[in-house]
Short mmCIF file of C-alpha atoms in Angstrom, two decimals:
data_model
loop_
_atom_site.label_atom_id
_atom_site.label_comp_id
_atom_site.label_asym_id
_atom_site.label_seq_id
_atom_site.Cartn_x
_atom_site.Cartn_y
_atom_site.Cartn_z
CA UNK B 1 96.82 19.65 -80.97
CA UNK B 2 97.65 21.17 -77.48
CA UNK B 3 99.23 19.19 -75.31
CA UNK B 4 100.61 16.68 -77.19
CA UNK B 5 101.14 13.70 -75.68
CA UNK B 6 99.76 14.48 -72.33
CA UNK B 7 96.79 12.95 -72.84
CA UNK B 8 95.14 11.15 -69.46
CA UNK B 9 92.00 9.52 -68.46
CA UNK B 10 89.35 10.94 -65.96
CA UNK B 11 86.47 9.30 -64.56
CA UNK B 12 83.30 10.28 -62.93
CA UNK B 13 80.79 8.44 -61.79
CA UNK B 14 77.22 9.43 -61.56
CA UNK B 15 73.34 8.15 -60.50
CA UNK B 16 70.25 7.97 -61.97
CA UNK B 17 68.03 5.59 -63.85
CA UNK B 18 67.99 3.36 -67.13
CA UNK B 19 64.56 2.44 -68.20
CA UNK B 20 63.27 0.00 -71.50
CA UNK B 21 61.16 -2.46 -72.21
CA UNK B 22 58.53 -0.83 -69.64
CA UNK B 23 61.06 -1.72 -66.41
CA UNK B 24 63.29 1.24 -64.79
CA UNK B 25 66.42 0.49 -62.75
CA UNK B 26 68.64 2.54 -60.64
CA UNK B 27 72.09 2.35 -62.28
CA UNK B 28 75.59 3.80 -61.61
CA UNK B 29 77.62 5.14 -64.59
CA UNK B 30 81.26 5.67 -65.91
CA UNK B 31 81.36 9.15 -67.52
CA UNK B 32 85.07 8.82 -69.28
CA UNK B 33 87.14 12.41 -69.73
CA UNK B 34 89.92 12.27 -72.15
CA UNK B 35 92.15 15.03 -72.61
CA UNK B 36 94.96 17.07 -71.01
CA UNK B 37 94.08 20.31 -69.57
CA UNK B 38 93.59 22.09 -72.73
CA UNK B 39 91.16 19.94 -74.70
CA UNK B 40 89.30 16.57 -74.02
CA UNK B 41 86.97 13.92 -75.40
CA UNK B 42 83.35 12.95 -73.63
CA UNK B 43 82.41 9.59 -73.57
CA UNK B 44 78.79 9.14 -72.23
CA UNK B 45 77.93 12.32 -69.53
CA UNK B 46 75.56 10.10 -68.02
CA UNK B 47 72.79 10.96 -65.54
CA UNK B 48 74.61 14.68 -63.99
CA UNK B 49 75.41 17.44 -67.18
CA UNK B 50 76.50 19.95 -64.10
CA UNK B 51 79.07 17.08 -62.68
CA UNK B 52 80.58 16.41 -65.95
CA UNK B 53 80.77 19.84 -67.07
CA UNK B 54 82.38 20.85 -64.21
CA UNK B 55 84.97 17.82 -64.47
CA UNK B 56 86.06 19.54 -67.56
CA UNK B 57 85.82 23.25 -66.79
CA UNK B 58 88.11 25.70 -68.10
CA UNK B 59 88.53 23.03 -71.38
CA UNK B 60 87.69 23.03 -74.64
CA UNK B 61 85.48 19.84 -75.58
CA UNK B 62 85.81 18.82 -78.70
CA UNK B 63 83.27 15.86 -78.94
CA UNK B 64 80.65 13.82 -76.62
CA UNK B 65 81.40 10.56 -77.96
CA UNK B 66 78.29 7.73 -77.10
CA UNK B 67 78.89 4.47 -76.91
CA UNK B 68 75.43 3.36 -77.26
CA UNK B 69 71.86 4.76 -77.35
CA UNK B 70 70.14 3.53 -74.14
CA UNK B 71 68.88 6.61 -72.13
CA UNK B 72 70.71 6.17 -69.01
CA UNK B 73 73.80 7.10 -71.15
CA UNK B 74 71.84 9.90 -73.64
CA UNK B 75 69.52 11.33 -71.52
CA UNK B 76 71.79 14.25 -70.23
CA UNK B 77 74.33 14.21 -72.68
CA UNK B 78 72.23 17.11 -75.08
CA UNK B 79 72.10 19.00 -72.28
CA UNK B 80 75.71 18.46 -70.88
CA UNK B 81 77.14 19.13 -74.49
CA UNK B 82 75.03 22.52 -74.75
CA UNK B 83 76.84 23.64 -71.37
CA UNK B 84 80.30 23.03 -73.06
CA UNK B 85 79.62 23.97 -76.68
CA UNK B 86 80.47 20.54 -77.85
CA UNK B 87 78.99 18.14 -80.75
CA UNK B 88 77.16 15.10 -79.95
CA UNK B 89 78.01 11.73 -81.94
CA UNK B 90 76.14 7.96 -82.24
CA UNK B 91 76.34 5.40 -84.42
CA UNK B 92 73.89 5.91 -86.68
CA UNK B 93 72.00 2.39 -86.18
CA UNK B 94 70.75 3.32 -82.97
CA UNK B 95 69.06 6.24 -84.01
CA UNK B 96 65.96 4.03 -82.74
CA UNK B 97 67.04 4.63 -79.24
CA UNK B 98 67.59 8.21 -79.65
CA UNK B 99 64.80 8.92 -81.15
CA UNK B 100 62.69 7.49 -77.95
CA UNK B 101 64.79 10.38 -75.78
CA UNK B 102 64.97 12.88 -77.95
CA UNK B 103 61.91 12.42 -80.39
CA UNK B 104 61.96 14.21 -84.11
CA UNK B 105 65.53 14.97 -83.83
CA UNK B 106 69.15 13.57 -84.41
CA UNK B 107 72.29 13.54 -83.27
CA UNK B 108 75.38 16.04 -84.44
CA UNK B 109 76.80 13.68 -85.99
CA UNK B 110 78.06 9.70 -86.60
CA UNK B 111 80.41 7.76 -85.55
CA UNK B 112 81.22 5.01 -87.88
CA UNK B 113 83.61 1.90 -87.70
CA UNK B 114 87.46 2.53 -88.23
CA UNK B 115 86.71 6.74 -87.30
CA UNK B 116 89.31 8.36 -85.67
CA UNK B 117 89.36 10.91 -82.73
CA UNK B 118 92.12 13.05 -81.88
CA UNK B 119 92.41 14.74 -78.66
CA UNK B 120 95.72 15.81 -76.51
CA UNK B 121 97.81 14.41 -79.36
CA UNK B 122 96.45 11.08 -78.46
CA UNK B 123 93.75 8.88 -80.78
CA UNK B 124 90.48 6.77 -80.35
CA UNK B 125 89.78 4.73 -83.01
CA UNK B 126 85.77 3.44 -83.23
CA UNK B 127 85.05 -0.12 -83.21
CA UNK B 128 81.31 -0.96 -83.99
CA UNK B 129 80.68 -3.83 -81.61
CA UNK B 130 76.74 -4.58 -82.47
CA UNK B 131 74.95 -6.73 -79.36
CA UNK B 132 73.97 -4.83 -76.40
CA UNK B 133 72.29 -2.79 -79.31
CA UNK B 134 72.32 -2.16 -82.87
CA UNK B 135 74.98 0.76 -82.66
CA UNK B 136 76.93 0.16 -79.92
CA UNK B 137 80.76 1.76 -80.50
CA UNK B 138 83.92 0.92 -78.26
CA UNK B 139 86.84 3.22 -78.61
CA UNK B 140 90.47 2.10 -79.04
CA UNK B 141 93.16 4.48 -77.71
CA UNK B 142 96.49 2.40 -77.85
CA UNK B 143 98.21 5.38 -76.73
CA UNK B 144 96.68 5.02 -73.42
CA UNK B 145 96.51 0.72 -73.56
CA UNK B 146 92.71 1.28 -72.95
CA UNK B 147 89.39 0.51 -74.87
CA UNK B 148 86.24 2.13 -73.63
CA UNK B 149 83.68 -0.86 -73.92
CA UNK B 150 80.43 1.52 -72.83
CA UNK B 151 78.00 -1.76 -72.18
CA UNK B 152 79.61 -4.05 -74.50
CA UNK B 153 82.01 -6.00 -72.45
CA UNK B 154 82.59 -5.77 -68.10
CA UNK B 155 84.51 -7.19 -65.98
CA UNK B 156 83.03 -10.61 -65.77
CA UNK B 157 81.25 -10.62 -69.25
CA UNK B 158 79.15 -9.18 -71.86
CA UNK B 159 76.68 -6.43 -71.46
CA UNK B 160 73.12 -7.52 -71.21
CA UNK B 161 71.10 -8.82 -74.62
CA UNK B 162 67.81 -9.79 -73.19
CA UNK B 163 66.29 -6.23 -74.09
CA UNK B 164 64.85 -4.62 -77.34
CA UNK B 165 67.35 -4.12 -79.68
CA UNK B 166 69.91 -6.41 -78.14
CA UNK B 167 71.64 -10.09 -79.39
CA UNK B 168 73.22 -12.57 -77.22
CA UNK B 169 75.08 -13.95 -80.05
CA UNK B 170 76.01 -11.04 -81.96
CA UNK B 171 77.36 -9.42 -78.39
CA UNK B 172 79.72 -12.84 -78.44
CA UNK B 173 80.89 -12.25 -81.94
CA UNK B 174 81.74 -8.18 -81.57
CA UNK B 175 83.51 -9.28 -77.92
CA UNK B 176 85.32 -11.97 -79.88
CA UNK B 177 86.65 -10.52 -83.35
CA UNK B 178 87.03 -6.69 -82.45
CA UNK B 179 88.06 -7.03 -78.28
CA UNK B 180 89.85 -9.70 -77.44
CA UNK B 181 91.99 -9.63 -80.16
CA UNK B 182 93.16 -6.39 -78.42
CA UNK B 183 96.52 -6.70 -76.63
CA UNK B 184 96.00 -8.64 -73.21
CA UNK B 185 97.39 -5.36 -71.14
CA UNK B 186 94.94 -3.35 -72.60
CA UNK B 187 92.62 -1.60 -69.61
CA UNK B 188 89.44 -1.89 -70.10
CA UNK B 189 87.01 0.81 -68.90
CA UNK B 190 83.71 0.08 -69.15
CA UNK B 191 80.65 1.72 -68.66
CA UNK B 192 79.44 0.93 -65.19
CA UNK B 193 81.45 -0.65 -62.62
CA UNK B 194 85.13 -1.17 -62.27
CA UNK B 195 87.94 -2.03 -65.18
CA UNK B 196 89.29 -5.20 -66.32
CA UNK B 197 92.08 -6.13 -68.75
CA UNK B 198 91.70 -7.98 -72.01
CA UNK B 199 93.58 -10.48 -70.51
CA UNK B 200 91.61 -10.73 -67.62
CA UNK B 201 88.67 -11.73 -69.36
CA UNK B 202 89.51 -13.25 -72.56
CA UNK B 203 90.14 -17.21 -70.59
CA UNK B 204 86.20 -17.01 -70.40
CA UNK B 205 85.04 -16.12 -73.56
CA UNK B 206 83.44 -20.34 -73.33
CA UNK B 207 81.65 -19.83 -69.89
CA UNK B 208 79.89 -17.09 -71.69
CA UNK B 209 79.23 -19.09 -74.42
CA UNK B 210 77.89 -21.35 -72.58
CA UNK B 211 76.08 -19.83 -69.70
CA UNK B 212 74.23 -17.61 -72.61
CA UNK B 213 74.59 -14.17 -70.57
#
C-alpha cells in the first residue's frame, strides 16, 4: 500500500443534530481520518460531507467505516462517500437504523467482527461491541496504540443505553471483554468529545456498574 508505515490520525469535528426516540439534540462529532497522504480510512463523516471531503482532498478513500447506525453519524456519510468515490460499511445488525435514514436501501457493504482494514500500511481490526446499539463496531489499530470506540466507550464511561436499540448491560460486557482488555496505553478516540486511555478508564469499570449509566 502507499505509504507504508506513515500512517497518522486526523480529526475533525463537526455540528449538527442526533434525533430518536421522537427527541432531537444538538451534538458535536469526531469524524476520524486515517491515512497518509496517499490513501485513508473514514470513520463516521458526521453532520458536514463538504468538511470531511475536503480534510481528505487530493486522497484516495478507500472505505467510510461506521461505527454505529444512529443518524447523527449516517446521515451525511452517503453523501460524503459519493463526493470521494468511496464504499460505505455497517455492521449488518443495525441495518434497523439505516434503514430509518436511508429507507429501502443498504449499505456497500459489512463490517463483521475480527475484519481487517488496511490503509497506509497500517491495520484496523473490527471489534463488534453490541450496547449503544445492536451493531455497534470499534476499530483496533495497534499500529497507532488507538481504538476508535464511535459511542461505545468515552472518557468517563459508556455510551448511552436508555434509547431504542440500546442495552445497559450488554454495553458493560462489550466495554469489558473486547476494550479493556486492550493495552492500558492504548488512546482512545471516541466519537464525540475528547480521548482517554484504556488505562484511564478501566479503574471504573464498578462505578459504572453500579451507577447503571
Amino acid at each position: 500500500m502507499a505509504g507504508q508505515g506513515r500512517a497518522r490520525i486526523d480529526r475533525v469535528t463537526t455540528s449538527g443534530t442526533f434525533s430518536l426516540d421522537g427527541g432531537t439534540w444538538e451534538v458535536e462529532n469526531n469524524v476520524w481520518i486515517v491515512g497518509d497522504d496517499a490513501e485513508a480510512i473514514v470513520i463516521d463523516p458526521a453532520h458536514d460531507a463538504g468538511a470531511a471531503a475536503a480534510a481528505v482532498a487530493g486522497r484516495t478513500v478507500a472505505a467510510v467505516l461506521l461505527t454505529h447506525g444512529h443518524d447523527d453519524h449516517i446521515r451525511h456519510a452517503r453523501e460524503f462517500a459519493d463526493k470521494v468515490g468511496a464504499p460505505v460499511l455497517l455492521h449488518p445488525a443495525d441495518h434497523i437504523l439505516w434503514d430509518a435514514v436511508y429507507p429501502g436501501t443498504v449499505p456497500d457493504a459489512q463490517i463483521a467482527d475480527g475484519q481487517v482494514f488496511t490503509v497506509a500500511g497500517t491495520e484496523l481490526t473490527a471489534l463488534h461491541t453490541p450496547g449503544h446499539s445492536p451493531g455497534s463496531v470499534c476499530f483496533h489499530a495497534p499500529a497507532l496504540g488507538t481504538v476508535f470506540t464511535g459511542d461505545t466507550l468515552f472518557a468517563g464511561g459508556p455510551g448511552a443505553t436508555g434509547r431504542s436499540y440500546s442495552d445497559f448491560g450488554t454495553i458493560i460486557d462489550s466495554i469489558r471483554t473486547r476494550l479493556l482488555t486492550l493495552p492500558p496505553e492504548t488512546v482512545v478516540n471516541t466519537g464525540h468529545g475528547d480521548p482517554t486511555t484504556i488505562g484511564t478508564e478501566a479503574p471504573h469499570l464498578q462505578e459504572w456498574i453500579h451507577r447503571g449509566h
